[in-house]
Coordinates of C-alpha atoms in Angstrom, one line a residue:
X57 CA -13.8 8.0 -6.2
X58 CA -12.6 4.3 -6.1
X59 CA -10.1 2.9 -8.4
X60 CA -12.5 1.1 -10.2
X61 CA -14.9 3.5 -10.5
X62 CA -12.5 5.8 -11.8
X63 CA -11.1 3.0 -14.5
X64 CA -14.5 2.6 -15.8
X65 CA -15.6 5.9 -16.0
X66 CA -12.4 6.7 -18.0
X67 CA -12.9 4.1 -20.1
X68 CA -16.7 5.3 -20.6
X69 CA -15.4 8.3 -21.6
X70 CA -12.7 7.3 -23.6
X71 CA -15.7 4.8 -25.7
X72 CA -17.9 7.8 -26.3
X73 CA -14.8 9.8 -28.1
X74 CA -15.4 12.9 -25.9
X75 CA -12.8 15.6 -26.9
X76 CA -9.8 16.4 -25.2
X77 CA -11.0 19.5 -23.5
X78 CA -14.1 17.5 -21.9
X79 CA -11.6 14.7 -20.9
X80 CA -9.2 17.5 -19.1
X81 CA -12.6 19.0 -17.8
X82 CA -13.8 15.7 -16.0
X83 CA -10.1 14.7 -14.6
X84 CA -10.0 18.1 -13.0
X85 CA -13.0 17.8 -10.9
X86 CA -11.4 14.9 -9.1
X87 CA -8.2 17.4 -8.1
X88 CA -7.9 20.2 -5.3
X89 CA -7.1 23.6 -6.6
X90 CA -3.5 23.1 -5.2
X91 CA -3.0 19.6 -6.9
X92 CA -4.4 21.1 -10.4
X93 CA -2.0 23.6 -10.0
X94 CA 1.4 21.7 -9.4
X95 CA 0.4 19.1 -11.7
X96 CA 2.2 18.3 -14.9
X97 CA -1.3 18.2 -16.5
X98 CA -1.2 15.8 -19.2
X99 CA -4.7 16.9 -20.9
X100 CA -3.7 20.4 -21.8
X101 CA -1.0 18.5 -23.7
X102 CA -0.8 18.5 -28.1
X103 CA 1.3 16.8 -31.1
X104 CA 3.7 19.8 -32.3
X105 CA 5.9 16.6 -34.4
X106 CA 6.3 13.5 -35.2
X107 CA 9.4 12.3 -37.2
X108 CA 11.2 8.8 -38.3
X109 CA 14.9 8.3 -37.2
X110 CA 16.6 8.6 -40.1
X111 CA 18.6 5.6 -40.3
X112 CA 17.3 3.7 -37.8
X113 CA 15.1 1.1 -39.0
X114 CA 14.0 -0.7 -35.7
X115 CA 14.5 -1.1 -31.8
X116 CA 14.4 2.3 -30.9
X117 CA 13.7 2.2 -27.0
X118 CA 14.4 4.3 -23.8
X119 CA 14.9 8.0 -24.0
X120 CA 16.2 10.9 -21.4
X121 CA 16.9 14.5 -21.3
X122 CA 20.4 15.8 -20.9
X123 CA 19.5 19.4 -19.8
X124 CA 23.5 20.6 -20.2
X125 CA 24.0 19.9 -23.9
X126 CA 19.9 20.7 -24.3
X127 CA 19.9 17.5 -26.0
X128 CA 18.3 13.6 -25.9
X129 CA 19.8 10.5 -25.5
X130 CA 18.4 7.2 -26.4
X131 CA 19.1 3.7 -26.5
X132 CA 19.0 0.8 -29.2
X133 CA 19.2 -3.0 -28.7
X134 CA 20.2 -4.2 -31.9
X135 CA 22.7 -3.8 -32.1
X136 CA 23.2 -2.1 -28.7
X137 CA 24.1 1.6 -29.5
X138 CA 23.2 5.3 -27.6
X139 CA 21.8 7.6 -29.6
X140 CA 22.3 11.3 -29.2
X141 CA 19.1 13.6 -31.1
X142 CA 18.1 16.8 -31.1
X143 CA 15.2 18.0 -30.0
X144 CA 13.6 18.0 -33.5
X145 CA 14.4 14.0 -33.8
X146 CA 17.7 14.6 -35.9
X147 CA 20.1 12.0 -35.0
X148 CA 23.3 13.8 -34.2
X149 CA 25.3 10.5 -33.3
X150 CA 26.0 7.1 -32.9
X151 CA 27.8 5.3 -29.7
X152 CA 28.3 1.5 -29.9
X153 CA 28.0 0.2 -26.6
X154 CA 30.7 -3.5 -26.6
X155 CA 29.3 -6.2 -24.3
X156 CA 25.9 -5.2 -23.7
X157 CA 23.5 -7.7 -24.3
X158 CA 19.7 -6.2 -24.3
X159 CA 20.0 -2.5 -23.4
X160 CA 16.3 -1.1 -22.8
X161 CA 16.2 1.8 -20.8
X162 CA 18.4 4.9 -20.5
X163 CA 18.7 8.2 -17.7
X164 CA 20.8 11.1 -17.3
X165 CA 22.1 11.2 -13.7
X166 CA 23.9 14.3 -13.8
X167 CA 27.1 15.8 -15.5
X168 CA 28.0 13.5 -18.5
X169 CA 26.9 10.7 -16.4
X170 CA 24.2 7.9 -17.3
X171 CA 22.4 4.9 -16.3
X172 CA 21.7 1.8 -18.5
X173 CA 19.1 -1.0 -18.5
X174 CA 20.6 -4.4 -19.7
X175 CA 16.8 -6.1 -19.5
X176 CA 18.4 -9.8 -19.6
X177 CA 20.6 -9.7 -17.0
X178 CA 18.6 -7.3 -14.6
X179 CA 21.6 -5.0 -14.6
X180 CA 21.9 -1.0 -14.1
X181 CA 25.5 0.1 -15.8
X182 CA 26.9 3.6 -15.5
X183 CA 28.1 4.8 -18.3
X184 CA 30.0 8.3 -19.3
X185 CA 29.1 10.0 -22.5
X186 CA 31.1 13.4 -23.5
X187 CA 31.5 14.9 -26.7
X188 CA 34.2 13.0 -27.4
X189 CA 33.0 9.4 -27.0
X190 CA 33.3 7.4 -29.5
X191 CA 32.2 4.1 -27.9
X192 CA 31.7 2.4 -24.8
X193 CA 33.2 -0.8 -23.4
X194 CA 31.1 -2.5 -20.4
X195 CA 34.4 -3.8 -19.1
X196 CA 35.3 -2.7 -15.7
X197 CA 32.2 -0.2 -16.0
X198 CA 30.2 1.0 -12.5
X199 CA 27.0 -1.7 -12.7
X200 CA 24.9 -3.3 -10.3
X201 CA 22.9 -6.6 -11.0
X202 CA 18.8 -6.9 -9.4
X203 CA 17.8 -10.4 -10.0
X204 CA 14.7 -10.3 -9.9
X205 CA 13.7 -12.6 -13.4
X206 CA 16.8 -12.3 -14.6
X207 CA 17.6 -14.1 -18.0
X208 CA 14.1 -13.2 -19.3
X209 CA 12.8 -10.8 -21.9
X210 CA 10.2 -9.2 -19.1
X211 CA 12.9 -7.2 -17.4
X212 CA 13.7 -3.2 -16.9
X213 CA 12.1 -1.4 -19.0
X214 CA 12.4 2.3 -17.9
X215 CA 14.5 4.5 -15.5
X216 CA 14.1 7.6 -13.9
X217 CA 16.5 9.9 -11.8
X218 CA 15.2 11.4 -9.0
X219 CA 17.2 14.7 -8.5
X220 CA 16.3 15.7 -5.6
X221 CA 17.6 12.3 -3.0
X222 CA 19.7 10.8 -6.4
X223 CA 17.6 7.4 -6.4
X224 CA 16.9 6.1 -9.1
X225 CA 13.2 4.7 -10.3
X226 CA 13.2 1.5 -12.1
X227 CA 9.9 -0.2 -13.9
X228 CA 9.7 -4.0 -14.6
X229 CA 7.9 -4.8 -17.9
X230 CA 5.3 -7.3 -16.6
X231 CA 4.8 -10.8 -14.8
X232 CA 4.8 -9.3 -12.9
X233 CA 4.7 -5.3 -13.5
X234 CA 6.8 -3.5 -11.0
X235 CA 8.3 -0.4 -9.7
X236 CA 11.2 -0.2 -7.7
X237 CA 13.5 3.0 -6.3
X238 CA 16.6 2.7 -6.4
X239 CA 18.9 4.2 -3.4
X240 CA 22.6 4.5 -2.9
X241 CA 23.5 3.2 -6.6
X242 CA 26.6 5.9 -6.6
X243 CA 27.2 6.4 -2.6
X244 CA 31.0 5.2 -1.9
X245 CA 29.7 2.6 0.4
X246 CA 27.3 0.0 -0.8
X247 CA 26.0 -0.7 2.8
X248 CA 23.7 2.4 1.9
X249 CA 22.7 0.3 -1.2
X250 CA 18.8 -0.5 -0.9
X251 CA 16.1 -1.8 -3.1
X252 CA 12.8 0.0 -2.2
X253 CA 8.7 -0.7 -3.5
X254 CA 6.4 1.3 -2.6
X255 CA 2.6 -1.0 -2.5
X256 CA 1.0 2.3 -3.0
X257 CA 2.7 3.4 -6.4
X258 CA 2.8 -0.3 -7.4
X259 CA -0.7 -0.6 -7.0
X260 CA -1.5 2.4 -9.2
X261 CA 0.4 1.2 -12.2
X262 CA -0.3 -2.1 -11.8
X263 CA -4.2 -0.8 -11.8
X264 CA -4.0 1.3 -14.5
X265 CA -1.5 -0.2 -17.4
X266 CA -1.4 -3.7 -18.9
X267 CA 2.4 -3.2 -19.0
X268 CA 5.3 -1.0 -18.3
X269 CA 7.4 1.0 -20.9
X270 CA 8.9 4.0 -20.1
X271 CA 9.4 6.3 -16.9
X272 CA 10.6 9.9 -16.3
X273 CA 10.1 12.0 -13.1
X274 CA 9.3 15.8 -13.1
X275 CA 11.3 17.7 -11.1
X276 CA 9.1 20.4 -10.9
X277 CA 6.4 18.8 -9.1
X278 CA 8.0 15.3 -8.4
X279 CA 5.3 13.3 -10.1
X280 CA 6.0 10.4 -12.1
X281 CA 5.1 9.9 -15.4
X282 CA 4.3 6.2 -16.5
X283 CA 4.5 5.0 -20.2
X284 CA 2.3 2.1 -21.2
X285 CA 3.0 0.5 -24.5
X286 CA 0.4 -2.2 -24.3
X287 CA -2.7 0.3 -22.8
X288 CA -0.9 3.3 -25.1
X289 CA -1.5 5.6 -21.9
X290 CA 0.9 8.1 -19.7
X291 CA -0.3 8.3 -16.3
X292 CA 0.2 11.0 -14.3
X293 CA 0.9 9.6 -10.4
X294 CA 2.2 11.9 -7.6
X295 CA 4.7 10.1 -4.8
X296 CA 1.7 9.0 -2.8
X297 CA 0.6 6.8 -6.1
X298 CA -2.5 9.5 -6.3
X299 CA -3.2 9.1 -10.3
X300 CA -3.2 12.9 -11.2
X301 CA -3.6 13.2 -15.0
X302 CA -3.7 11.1 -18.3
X303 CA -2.7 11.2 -21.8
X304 CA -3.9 8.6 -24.4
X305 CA -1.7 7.3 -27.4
X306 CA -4.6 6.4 -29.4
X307 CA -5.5 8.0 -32.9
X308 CA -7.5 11.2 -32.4
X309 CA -5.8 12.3 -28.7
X310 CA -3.8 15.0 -28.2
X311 CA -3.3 15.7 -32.0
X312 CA -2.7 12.5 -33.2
X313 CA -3.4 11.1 -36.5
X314 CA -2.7 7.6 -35.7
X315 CA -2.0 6.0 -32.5
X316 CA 1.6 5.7 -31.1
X317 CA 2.3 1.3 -32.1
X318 CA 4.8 0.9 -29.5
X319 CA 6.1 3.3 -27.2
X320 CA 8.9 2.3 -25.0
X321 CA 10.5 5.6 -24.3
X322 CA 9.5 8.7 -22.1
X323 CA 10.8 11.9 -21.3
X324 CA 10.5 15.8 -20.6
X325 CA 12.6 18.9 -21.1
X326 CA 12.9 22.1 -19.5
X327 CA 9.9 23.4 -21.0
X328 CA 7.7 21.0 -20.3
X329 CA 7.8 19.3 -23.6
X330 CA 7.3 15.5 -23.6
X331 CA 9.0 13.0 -26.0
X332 CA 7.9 9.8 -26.8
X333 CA 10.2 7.3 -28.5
X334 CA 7.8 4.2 -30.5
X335 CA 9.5 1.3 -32.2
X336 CA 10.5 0.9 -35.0
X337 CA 12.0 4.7 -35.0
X338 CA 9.2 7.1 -34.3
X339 CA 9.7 9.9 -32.6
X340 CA 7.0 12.6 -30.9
X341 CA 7.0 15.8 -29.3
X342 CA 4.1 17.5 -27.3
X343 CA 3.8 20.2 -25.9
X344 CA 1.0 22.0 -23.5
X345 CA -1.5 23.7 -26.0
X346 CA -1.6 27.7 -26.5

């Protein structure tokens, strides 16, 4: 089925307020048996809660998984702090981060080790967070600057890690929307440094989301998961930018009693469960039903 068939019939579908299980039902046809199978599967997916920050009144943006401490971490640009919660949306702690400018987007990258978004200056930090950090300085940190619009508010607005070849997976907001991997960002040599874009996963997001908000890659079956603030849509996309599954934000999907107002973080744990993180402070969790 073409592209645009597919977008309308989706949207058709989406018009006529067909249930969840139909949605999953019709997605499914368009699948092999083996690709249903490996597939994160977006549709089988439910609200199990939905939580404010307590204390944090606005901002709240990218979010990742630290599977070590079995924790998240997320990011706020005003002022620019990491946040650590807990799976249940506590918030455990607060790390100032000094002479950051617009932090957006936040992954783990292994160990106690993470990568930061500074959206105006087009800049990817790494930054160390153990249990004893009390704050982090940007001076003389690991960072590397991608000028691609830099000094505009349209910049990077998610990252992913990709375990298995460490790259990292980097979405531009809009004007235009991109995706871009990231290779040899922590090799000792920076001749091995390389900015990648892939036309066939570009022209999938580009096709399917009116911006870019959020990013996270599933290990399991490699696919990438794209968060839409302005379409309020994950897509599902495996690495040859085959759209695989969906998950609407909108009031009445997937358990929800309103629709998510502006998502701008994404991410999965170990189980399978997927967070989203909404400004001003809201925080979801959903997980696969039954």
């Amino acid at each position: 089925m073409g592209m645009a068939v597919m977008a309308a019939t989706l949207t058709l579908v989406h018009e006529t307020d067909a249930d969840d299980l139909l949605y999953g039902l019709y997605l499914e046809k368009q699948l092999t048996p083996e690709e249903r199978e490996g597939a994160v599967w977006l549709p089988d997916y439910q609200l199990v809660s939905q939580v404010e920050l307590l204390g944090i009144d606005d901002n709240a943006s990218g979010l990742t998984w630290n599977p070590q401490t079995e924790t998240l971490f997320a990011v706020l640009n005003g002022p620019n702090q990491v946040l650590e919660l807990s799976q249940s949306g506590d918030v455990l702690r607060r790390i100032p981060l000094n002479g950051f400018q617009d932090v957006e987007a936040i992954t783990w990258i292994g160990g106690d080790n993470y990568v930061v978004a500074d959206e105006r200056y087009q800049s990817l930090v790494t930054i160390q967070v153990t249990p004893d950090t009390k704050e982090i300085d940007r001076t003389n940190l690991e960072s590397v600057t991608i000028g691609i619009g830099a000094g505009t508010n349209k910049g990077f607005e998610g990252l992913a890690w990709d375990s298995q070849d460490n790259s990292i997976y980097v979405v531009r907001e809009r004007d235009p929307m991109q995706l871009m991997k990231i290779s040899g960002l922590h090799n000792q040599s920076r001749h091995q440094f390389g900015v990648h874009v892939d036309a066939r996963l570009e022209e999938t997001v580009r096709s399917n989301n009116e911006d870019l908000s959020g990013l996270h890659i599933d290990p399991r079956s490699g696919h990438l998961l794209v968060l839409s603030d302005e379409s309020n849509l994950v897509t599902e996309i495996d690495k040859t930018g085959k759209p695989i599954s969906y998950m609407e934000l909108f009031e009445g999907w997937h358990g929800l009693d309103e629709e998510v107002p502006q998502a701008e973080g994404l991410t999965m744990d170990d189980n399978g469960d997927i967070y989203i993180l909404s400004e001003p402070n809201h925080f979801y969790r959903f997980s696969k039903a039954g």
